[in-house]
Short mmCIF file of C-alpha atoms in Angstrom, two decimals:
data_model
loop_
_atom_site.label_atom_id
_atom_site.label_comp_id
_atom_site.label_asym_id
_atom_site.label_seq_id
_atom_site.Cartn_x
_atom_site.Cartn_y
_atom_site.Cartn_z
CA ASP A 1042 153.09 23.17 139.79
CA ILE A 1043 154.55 26.25 141.45
CA GLN A 1044 152.39 29.34 141.01
CA MET A 1045 154.11 32.71 140.78
CA THR A 1046 152.04 35.76 141.75
CA GLN A 1047 153.25 39.28 141.05
CA SER A 1048 151.93 42.49 142.51
CA PRO A 1049 150.89 44.94 141.46
CA SER A 1050 149.73 43.97 137.97
CA SER A 1051 150.41 47.51 136.83
CA LEU A 1052 151.63 50.79 138.25
CA SER A 1053 152.14 54.36 137.19
CA ALA A 1054 155.33 56.13 138.16
CA SER A 1055 157.35 59.18 137.26
CA VAL A 1056 160.94 59.50 136.12
CA GLY A 1057 163.13 59.48 139.22
CA ASP A 1058 160.73 57.42 141.33
CA ARG A 1059 161.56 54.23 143.19
CA VAL A 1060 159.47 51.25 142.09
CA ILE A 1061 159.07 47.99 143.98
CA ILE A 1062 157.55 44.88 142.40
CA THR A 1063 156.76 41.82 144.47
CA CYS A 1064 156.72 38.19 143.40
CA ARG A 1065 155.37 35.41 145.60
CA ALA A 1066 155.87 31.68 145.00
CA SER A 1067 153.25 29.15 146.07
CA GLN A 1068 155.98 27.01 147.66
CA SER A 1069 159.65 27.34 148.49
CA ILE A 1070 161.93 27.95 145.51
CA SER A 1071 165.05 28.79 147.53
CA ASN A 1072 166.59 31.56 145.45
CA TYR A 1073 165.88 30.10 142.02
CA LEU A 1074 164.17 33.28 140.91
CA SER A 1075 164.86 35.47 137.89
CA TRP A 1076 163.48 38.82 136.76
CA TYR A 1077 163.00 39.81 133.11
CA GLN A 1078 162.17 43.09 131.44
CA GLN A 1079 160.12 43.19 128.25
CA ILE A 1080 159.63 46.25 126.11
CA PRO A 1081 156.63 46.00 123.75
CA GLY A 1082 157.52 44.24 120.53
CA LYS A 1083 160.86 43.03 121.92
CA ALA A 1084 162.13 39.80 123.43
CA PRO A 1085 162.43 39.54 127.22
CA LYS A 1086 165.75 40.57 128.72
CA LEU A 1087 167.31 39.03 131.83
CA LEU A 1088 167.82 41.53 134.65
CA VAL A 1089 168.38 39.52 137.84
CA TYR A 1090 169.00 35.85 138.58
CA GLY A 1091 169.52 33.85 141.74
CA ALA A 1092 167.06 36.32 143.30
CA SER A 1093 169.71 39.01 143.76
CA THR A 1094 172.52 38.72 141.19
CA LEU A 1095 172.47 41.46 138.60
CA GLU A 1096 173.06 40.26 135.04
CA GLY A 1097 176.09 41.81 133.39
CA GLY A 1098 175.40 45.15 131.75
CA VAL A 1099 172.22 45.81 133.70
CA PRO A 1100 172.20 49.23 135.37
CA THR A 1101 172.79 49.19 139.13
CA ARG A 1102 169.52 51.04 139.75
CA PHE A 1103 167.95 47.57 139.41
CA SER A 1104 168.21 45.24 142.38
CA GLY A 1105 166.59 42.02 143.52
CA SER A 1106 166.09 40.52 146.94
CA GLY A 1107 164.25 37.78 148.77
CA SER A 1108 164.31 34.03 149.20
CA VAL A 1109 162.08 31.01 149.79
CA THR A 1110 158.70 32.41 148.69
CA GLU A 1111 158.92 36.22 148.78
CA PHE A 1112 160.93 38.26 146.30
CA THR A 1113 161.18 41.88 145.21
CA LEU A 1114 162.55 43.78 142.25
CA THR A 1115 163.45 47.38 143.05
CA ILE A 1116 164.12 50.04 140.45
CA ASN A 1117 165.69 53.18 141.89
CA ASN A 1118 165.65 56.50 140.04
CA LEU A 1119 163.28 55.24 137.33
CA GLN A 1120 164.45 56.18 133.84
CA PRO A 1121 162.40 56.63 130.64
CA GLU A 1122 163.80 53.40 129.20
CA ASP A 1123 162.54 51.45 132.24
CA PHE A 1124 158.89 51.76 131.28
CA ALA A 1125 158.17 48.15 130.35
CA THR A 1126 156.61 44.96 131.67
CA TYR A 1127 158.52 42.94 134.25
CA TYR A 1128 158.20 39.19 134.85
CA CYS A 1129 159.50 36.93 137.57
CA GLN A 1130 160.19 33.26 136.85
CA GLN A 1131 161.04 30.30 139.05
CA SER A 1132 163.70 27.81 137.95
CA ASP A 1133 163.50 25.57 141.00
CA SER A 1134 161.49 22.84 139.30
CA PHE A 1135 159.61 21.84 136.17
CA PRO A 1136 157.33 23.08 134.84
CA ARG A 1137 159.01 26.44 134.90
CA THR A 1138 156.49 29.17 135.66
CA PHE A 1139 156.33 32.93 135.17
CA GLY A 1140 154.46 35.55 137.10
CA GLN A 1141 151.66 37.28 135.21
CA GLY A 1142 153.76 40.41 134.71
CA THR A 1143 153.84 43.94 136.09
CA ARG A 1144 153.40 46.79 133.66
CA VAL A 1145 155.25 49.96 134.62
CA GLU A 1146 153.66 52.97 132.95
CA ILE A 1147 154.50 56.64 132.85
CA LYS A 1148 152.48 58.80 135.24
CA GLU B 53 178.36 37.47 120.37
CA VAL B 54 175.59 35.11 121.39
CA GLN B 55 172.73 35.03 118.91
CA LEU B 56 169.55 33.00 118.70
CA LEU B 57 167.37 33.22 115.61
CA GLU B 58 164.01 31.53 115.37
CA SER B 59 162.23 30.64 112.14
CA GLY B 60 159.33 28.57 110.88
CA GLY B 61 156.42 30.61 112.17
CA ASP B 62 153.45 30.70 109.82
CA LEU B 63 149.67 30.77 109.44
CA VAL B 64 148.30 27.25 109.92
CA GLN B 65 144.80 25.81 110.21
CA PRO B 66 143.54 24.24 113.44
CA GLY B 67 144.66 20.63 113.63
CA GLY B 68 147.70 21.35 111.51
CA SER B 69 151.41 20.92 112.18
CA LEU B 70 154.41 23.20 112.15
CA ARG B 71 158.11 22.89 112.92
CA LEU B 72 159.96 25.79 114.49
CA SER B 73 163.73 26.12 114.44
CA CYS B 74 166.21 28.19 116.42
CA VAL B 75 169.75 28.56 115.13
CA ALA B 76 172.39 29.44 117.71
CA SER B 77 175.77 31.11 117.26
CA GLY B 78 178.48 32.66 119.40
CA PHE B 79 178.72 29.89 122.01
CA VAL B 80 179.31 26.15 122.32
CA PHE B 81 175.72 25.12 121.70
CA SER B 82 176.06 21.51 122.85
CA THR B 83 176.98 22.55 126.40
CA TYR B 84 173.83 24.58 127.09
CA GLY B 85 170.29 23.61 127.91
CA MET B 86 167.63 25.35 125.87
CA HIS B 87 163.99 26.33 126.37
CA TRP B 88 160.98 27.33 124.31
CA VAL B 89 158.73 30.06 125.71
CA ARG B 90 155.71 31.62 124.03
CA GLN B 91 153.62 34.75 124.35
CA ALA B 92 150.05 34.96 123.09
CA PRO B 93 148.95 38.37 121.76
CA GLY B 94 148.61 40.81 124.64
CA LYS B 95 149.37 38.12 127.22
CA GLY B 96 152.23 37.12 129.47
CA LEU B 97 155.08 34.68 129.04
CA GLU B 98 154.33 30.94 129.05
CA TRP B 99 157.06 28.33 129.45
CA LEU B 100 156.68 25.39 127.05
CA SER B 101 159.61 23.02 126.97
CA TYR B 102 163.24 22.33 127.92
CA ILE B 103 165.99 20.14 126.52
CA SER B 104 169.40 19.48 128.04
CA GLY B 105 172.61 19.94 126.08
CA SER B 106 172.94 16.24 125.35
CA SER B 107 169.19 15.79 124.72
CA SER B 108 169.11 13.31 127.61
CA SER B 109 166.43 15.30 129.46
CA THR B 110 163.30 16.92 128.13
CA TYR B 111 160.33 18.52 129.89
CA TYR B 112 157.01 19.95 128.72
CA SER B 113 154.19 22.05 130.04
CA ASP B 114 150.86 20.29 130.40
CA SER B 115 149.40 22.58 127.74
CA VAL B 116 151.62 21.10 125.00
CA LYS B 117 152.56 17.66 126.32
CA GLY B 118 151.73 15.00 123.77
CA ARG B 119 151.34 17.55 120.96
CA PHE B 120 154.74 19.29 120.86
CA SER B 121 158.18 17.71 120.72
CA ILE B 122 161.48 19.45 121.44
CA SER B 123 164.74 18.31 119.84
CA ARG B 124 168.15 19.61 118.96
CA ASP B 125 170.96 18.95 116.51
CA ASN B 126 174.26 19.90 118.07
CA ALA B 127 176.08 19.28 114.79
CA ASP B 128 174.42 22.29 113.21
CA ASN B 129 173.66 24.30 116.36
CA SER B 130 169.92 24.09 115.98
CA LEU B 131 166.96 23.67 118.31
CA HIS B 132 163.55 22.57 117.10
CA LEU B 133 159.95 22.46 118.24
CA GLN B 134 157.68 20.11 116.33
CA MET B 135 154.08 21.10 116.86
CA HIS B 136 151.08 18.90 116.02
CA SER B 137 147.32 19.19 116.54
CA LEU B 138 147.59 22.95 116.67
CA ARG B 139 144.79 24.90 118.31
CA VAL B 140 143.65 28.49 118.01
CA GLU B 141 145.02 29.06 121.52
CA ASP B 142 148.52 28.12 120.32
CA THR B 143 148.64 31.43 118.44
CA ALA B 144 151.64 33.25 119.88
CA VAL B 145 155.17 34.50 119.39
CA TYR B 146 157.52 31.61 120.13
CA TYR B 147 160.93 32.33 121.66
CA CYS B 148 163.92 30.08 122.16
CA ALA B 149 166.13 30.90 125.14
CA ARG B 150 169.42 29.67 126.54
CA VAL B 151 170.07 28.52 130.09
CA GLY B 152 172.79 30.63 131.66
CA ARG B 153 175.75 29.45 133.74
CA GLY B 154 176.07 29.79 137.49
CA GLY B 155 173.63 27.19 138.69
CA TYR B 156 170.48 29.29 138.86
CA ARG B 157 169.13 28.10 135.51
CA GLN B 158 168.17 31.58 134.35
CA LEU B 159 167.35 32.34 130.71
CA ASP B 160 170.21 34.62 129.78
CA TYR B 161 169.75 35.00 126.03
CA TRP B 162 166.55 35.04 124.02
CA GLY B 163 165.84 35.01 120.32
CA LEU B 164 163.69 37.62 118.61
CA GLY B 165 160.77 35.23 118.30
CA THR B 166 158.71 33.77 115.48
CA LEU B 167 154.96 34.23 115.09
CA VAL B 168 152.64 31.25 114.85
CA THR B 169 149.03 31.98 113.91
CA VAL B 170 146.48 29.19 114.11
CA SER B 171 143.30 30.16 112.32
CA SER B 172 140.85 28.85 109.74
#
């Protein structure tokens, strides 16, 4: 199984900050990597797929990059509504696997 | 508008069974693969199972293989998860999710989830 490791597990940031979350795959997944945002009590929401393609309707302050085993999610100009938990997920092979999540908290 | 609505969550005793359903609307259900994903209280997301649009392919996580069964009925736009031999550790919110287009197999729409509690 492919293990997905996110870092950091949590971070504190202020409105207007730039936040970078890293996701590492235990083996090559090409660019079969998605990022999801989850607000407490809500269902996950797709932000980025194919490692770098922004889902429709997602603000352009979100961006994804990377390939093979190293990926990043960048949030520029952090907004109040961005405080949430973020998950990466590989869709290269079964079983699908998620990272453990990165909680973005208000500083 | 794409909508996914899960149902069937309940309180069940260890060793019991439960059947979850997910009703889809707003898209041609039969042409999309579907997944089940769960989230235990205070924990992260755990992928459980996948079924192709025609039901020709199914996959399971090791944690539920042999106990859970995924199925779909394209005639009434519904996805199901039959769960047997339930354990306390199966307590979670269960989500259905659709596979998006474009070849990257992302989960582009999710339901609101249904809560399964396994407890004596």
